[in-house]
Amino acid sequence: MPVMTFTEALAATEGRDRTLLIGNGFSAEYFDYATLLERSDLEPQTPLRNLFDELGTVDFEAAITALEGAALVQRAYGEAGRSEALLGDAQQLREALVHAVNATHPQHRNDLVFQYETAAAFISNFSRVFTLNYDLLLYWVNLERGRLFDGFGLGARTPDRRFQGPFKEGAHCDIFNLHGGLHLFAGDDGEIFGGDAV
């Protein structure tokens, strides 16, 4: 079966809802794992930093998955203490990733040379967008487009940056940050906060 061009795929799905899954390639020019690893503050020659070399990757998620798998094996072999230590290391990698993303990310969308209008036109072909990225690039593109909703703008915002109902009738969400994002974080009680990431 021949592969369709993007134009052919649009024509074949005319009048139907389209969904887009955005992976790391969307923002790889600006935010890549190699740079994030460099900026993570993981000390050289430590087990956590060496893990990336042993796995032959710069992918934080692959390293976290490996640690969680090792923890499962340790627990199955009756090594609960070692299992907990490995889970603690996985959490340390998550925190190192957040630190690195924050350290490398521009503070404002105008600090990044990017074709927001072109990206917004591309995104406008889809009624739902799922992203695996943590960065704010899609958020900033959506500010240009202004059509898709992340769900937060449909409710009231409190002075301490919490979102609360009542949400507008028919409130919905069109953008889903599957791994979270710099503009989204949970409080100690699990309540979701949104940052001022404009």
Tab-separated table of C-alpha atoms in Angstrom:
chain	number	residue	atom	x	y	z
A	1	MET	CA	0.000	0.000	0.000
A	2	PRO	CA	1.530	3.356	-0.997
A	3	VAL	CA	2.077	5.950	1.712
A	4	MET	CA	-0.239	8.966	1.485
A	5	THR	CA	1.107	12.475	1.387
A	6	PHE	CA	-0.124	14.842	4.063
A	7	THR	CA	-2.298	16.642	1.505
A	8	GLU	CA	-3.847	13.322	0.421
A	9	ALA	CA	-4.499	12.376	4.054
A	10	LEU	CA	-6.240	15.707	4.656
A	11	ALA	CA	-8.408	15.211	1.571
A	12	ALA	CA	-9.269	11.635	2.610
A	13	THR	CA	-10.381	12.796	6.071
A	14	GLU	CA	-12.199	15.969	5.024
A	15	GLY	CA	-15.131	16.698	7.354
A	16	ARG	CA	-13.951	14.207	9.987
A	17	ASP	CA	-12.313	14.800	13.349
A	18	ARG	CA	-8.558	14.378	13.146
A	19	THR	CA	-6.241	13.674	16.060
A	20	LEU	CA	-2.533	14.473	16.210
A	21	LEU	CA	0.108	12.880	18.419
A	22	ILE	CA	3.154	15.126	18.808
A	23	GLY	CA	6.411	13.467	19.762
A	24	ASN	CA	9.864	14.754	20.554
A	25	GLY	CA	10.506	15.697	16.937
A	26	PHE	CA	8.169	18.690	17.233
A	27	SER	CA	10.619	20.578	19.436
A	28	ALA	CA	13.818	18.559	19.009
A	29	GLU	CA	15.552	21.476	17.283
A	30	TYR	CA	15.261	23.437	20.523
A	31	PHE	CA	15.000	20.816	23.272
A	32	ASP	CA	16.827	17.524	22.769
A	33	TYR	CA	17.731	14.811	25.251
A	34	ALA	CA	21.490	15.189	24.752
A	35	THR	CA	21.329	18.846	25.805
A	36	LEU	CA	19.002	18.001	28.663
A	37	LEU	CA	21.411	15.339	29.930
A	38	GLU	CA	24.270	17.835	29.814
A	39	ARG	CA	22.220	20.382	31.786
A	40	SER	CA	20.748	17.886	34.271
A	41	ASP	CA	23.454	18.388	36.929
A	42	LEU	CA	23.918	14.607	37.164
A	43	GLU	CA	27.494	14.204	38.328
A	44	PRO	CA	29.837	12.388	35.925
A	45	GLN	CA	30.982	8.902	36.929
A	46	THR	CA	28.037	8.357	39.283
A	47	PRO	CA	25.731	5.355	38.894
A	48	LEU	CA	22.833	7.485	37.638
A	49	ARG	CA	24.964	9.226	35.010
A	50	ASN	CA	26.688	5.960	34.061
A	51	LEU	CA	23.293	4.322	33.517
A	52	PHE	CA	22.788	6.394	30.375
A	53	ASP	CA	26.111	5.140	28.978
A	54	GLU	CA	25.315	1.520	29.862
A	55	LEU	CA	21.937	1.810	28.145
A	56	GLY	CA	23.499	3.605	25.170
A	57	THR	CA	20.941	6.412	25.319
A	58	VAL	CA	20.386	10.004	26.382
A	59	ASP	CA	16.651	9.339	26.850
A	60	PHE	CA	15.590	10.031	30.439
A	61	GLU	CA	12.413	7.998	30.062
A	62	ALA	CA	14.389	4.926	28.955
A	63	ALA	CA	16.659	5.269	31.997
A	64	ILE	CA	13.687	5.731	34.337
A	65	THR	CA	11.954	2.689	32.830
A	66	ALA	CA	15.144	0.636	33.313
A	67	LEU	CA	15.343	1.655	36.980
A	68	GLU	CA	11.688	0.835	37.565
A	69	GLY	CA	12.149	-2.558	35.895
A	70	ALA	CA	15.218	-3.260	38.024
A	71	ALA	CA	13.248	-2.277	41.135
A	72	LEU	CA	10.523	-4.754	40.207
A	73	VAL	CA	13.088	-7.538	39.805
A	74	GLN	CA	14.750	-6.683	43.131
A	75	ARG	CA	11.381	-6.760	44.917
A	76	ALA	CA	10.535	-10.127	43.311
A	77	TYR	CA	13.853	-11.499	44.623
A	78	GLY	CA	13.066	-10.312	48.144
A	79	GLU	CA	15.328	-7.247	48.056
A	80	ALA	CA	12.764	-4.653	49.139
A	81	GLY	CA	15.416	-2.201	50.356
A	82	ARG	CA	17.292	-2.289	47.071
A	83	SER	CA	13.993	-1.990	45.196
A	84	GLU	CA	13.101	1.179	47.121
A	85	ALA	CA	16.574	2.626	46.471
A	86	LEU	CA	16.147	2.083	42.727
A	87	LEU	CA	12.712	3.706	42.778
A	88	GLY	CA	14.307	6.630	44.619
A	89	ASP	CA	16.905	6.868	41.845
A	90	ALA	CA	14.116	6.876	39.241
A	91	GLN	CA	12.509	9.797	41.080
A	92	GLN	CA	15.875	11.570	41.194
A	93	LEU	CA	16.102	11.213	37.390
A	94	ARG	CA	12.613	12.690	37.001
A	95	GLU	CA	13.663	15.672	39.098
A	96	ALA	CA	16.920	16.022	37.127
A	97	LEU	CA	14.888	16.086	33.900
A	98	VAL	CA	12.589	18.799	35.252
A	99	HIS	CA	15.642	20.803	36.337
A	100	ALA	CA	17.255	20.417	32.901
A	101	VAL	CA	14.095	21.384	31.012
A	102	ASN	CA	13.737	24.469	33.194
A	103	ALA	CA	17.423	25.338	32.752
A	104	THR	CA	17.295	25.123	28.951
A	105	HIS	CA	13.832	26.487	28.263
A	106	PRO	CA	13.379	30.119	27.133
A	107	GLN	CA	11.437	32.309	29.529
A	108	HIS	CA	9.175	33.793	26.859
A	109	ARG	CA	7.939	32.659	23.469
A	110	ASN	CA	9.578	35.665	21.806
A	111	ASP	CA	12.962	34.382	23.030
A	112	LEU	CA	12.679	31.480	20.587
A	113	VAL	CA	13.083	31.880	16.838
A	114	PHE	CA	10.186	29.746	15.619
A	115	GLN	CA	7.548	29.909	12.897
A	116	TYR	CA	4.528	30.044	15.218
A	117	GLU	CA	2.111	30.987	12.424
A	118	THR	CA	3.164	28.038	10.234
A	119	ALA	CA	2.920	25.602	13.140
A	120	ALA	CA	-0.474	27.044	14.118
A	121	ALA	CA	-1.740	26.530	10.562
A	122	PHE	CA	-0.567	22.895	10.695
A	123	ILE	CA	-2.183	22.295	14.111
A	124	SER	CA	-5.454	23.809	12.858
A	125	ASN	CA	-6.009	20.650	10.780
A	126	PHE	CA	-6.674	18.671	13.969
A	127	SER	CA	-9.499	18.742	16.487
A	128	ARG	CA	-7.487	17.046	19.253
A	129	VAL	CA	-3.792	17.155	19.983
A	130	PHE	CA	-1.854	14.819	22.266
A	131	THR	CA	1.724	15.750	23.101
A	132	LEU	CA	4.530	13.790	24.725
A	133	ASN	CA	6.639	16.924	25.209
A	134	TYR	CA	7.230	18.833	28.427
A	135	ASP	CA	8.221	22.111	26.817
A	136	LEU	CA	5.922	25.035	26.077
A	137	LEU	CA	6.264	25.082	22.296
A	138	LEU	CA	2.790	23.641	21.622
A	139	TYR	CA	1.316	25.933	24.285
A	140	TRP	CA	2.898	28.928	22.556
A	141	VAL	CA	1.757	27.747	19.122
A	142	ASN	CA	-1.757	27.403	20.490
A	143	LEU	CA	-1.649	31.009	21.717
A	144	GLU	CA	-1.130	31.927	18.062
A	145	ARG	CA	-4.001	29.687	16.949
A	146	GLY	CA	-6.330	30.322	19.886
A	147	ARG	CA	-8.802	27.571	18.981
A	148	LEU	CA	-7.795	24.483	20.916
A	149	PHE	CA	-8.415	24.343	24.646
A	150	ASP	CA	-6.251	22.844	27.362
A	151	GLY	CA	-9.246	22.870	29.708
A	152	PHE	CA	-7.915	25.438	32.143
A	153	GLY	CA	-9.203	28.536	30.413
A	154	LEU	CA	-12.760	27.252	30.708
A	155	GLY	CA	-12.978	27.666	34.476
A	156	ALA	CA	-12.186	30.379	37.005
A	157	ARG	CA	-8.662	31.077	38.190
A	158	THR	CA	-8.035	31.835	41.852
A	159	PRO	CA	-5.394	34.325	43.063
A	160	ASP	CA	-3.097	31.428	44.072
A	161	ARG	CA	-3.171	30.116	40.451
A	162	ARG	CA	-5.541	27.203	41.065
A	163	PHE	CA	-8.269	26.388	38.576
A	164	GLN	CA	-11.747	25.829	39.881
A	165	GLY	CA	-15.263	25.392	38.617
A	166	PRO	CA	-17.884	25.926	37.855
A	167	PHE	CA	-16.567	25.303	34.377
A	168	LYS	CA	-18.518	26.622	31.442
A	169	GLU	CA	-21.265	24.385	30.153
A	170	GLY	CA	-19.848	22.132	27.497
A	171	ALA	CA	-16.308	22.662	28.771
A	172	HIS	CA	-13.880	20.323	27.124
A	173	CYS	CA	-10.231	19.760	26.510
A	174	ASP	CA	-8.600	19.500	23.089
A	175	ILE	CA	-4.917	19.482	24.115
A	176	PHE	CA	-3.580	16.673	26.263
A	177	ASN	CA	-0.097	16.861	27.815
A	178	LEU	CA	0.429	13.130	28.340
A	179	HIS	CA	3.686	13.516	30.294
A	180	GLY	CA	2.814	16.810	31.943
A	181	GLY	CA	4.366	20.124	31.068
A	182	LEU	CA	6.298	23.067	32.410
A	183	HIS	CA	3.064	25.032	32.745
A	184	LEU	CA	1.290	22.256	34.684
A	185	PHE	CA	2.136	20.911	38.107
A	186	ALA	CA	0.420	19.179	40.993
A	187	GLY	CA	0.351	20.390	44.573
A	188	ASP	CA	0.955	18.105	47.526
A	189	ASP	CA	-2.735	17.223	47.562
A	190	GLY	CA	-2.693	16.331	43.843
A	191	GLU	CA	-4.573	19.448	42.773
A	192	ILE	CA	-3.409	20.731	39.382
A	193	PHE	CA	-1.930	24.209	39.082
A	194	GLY	CA	-1.152	26.099	35.902
A	195	GLY	CA	1.766	28.436	35.579
A	196	ASP	CA	1.836	31.783	33.837
A	197	ALA	CA	3.745	30.398	30.875
A	198	VAL	CA	3.194	33.118	28.333
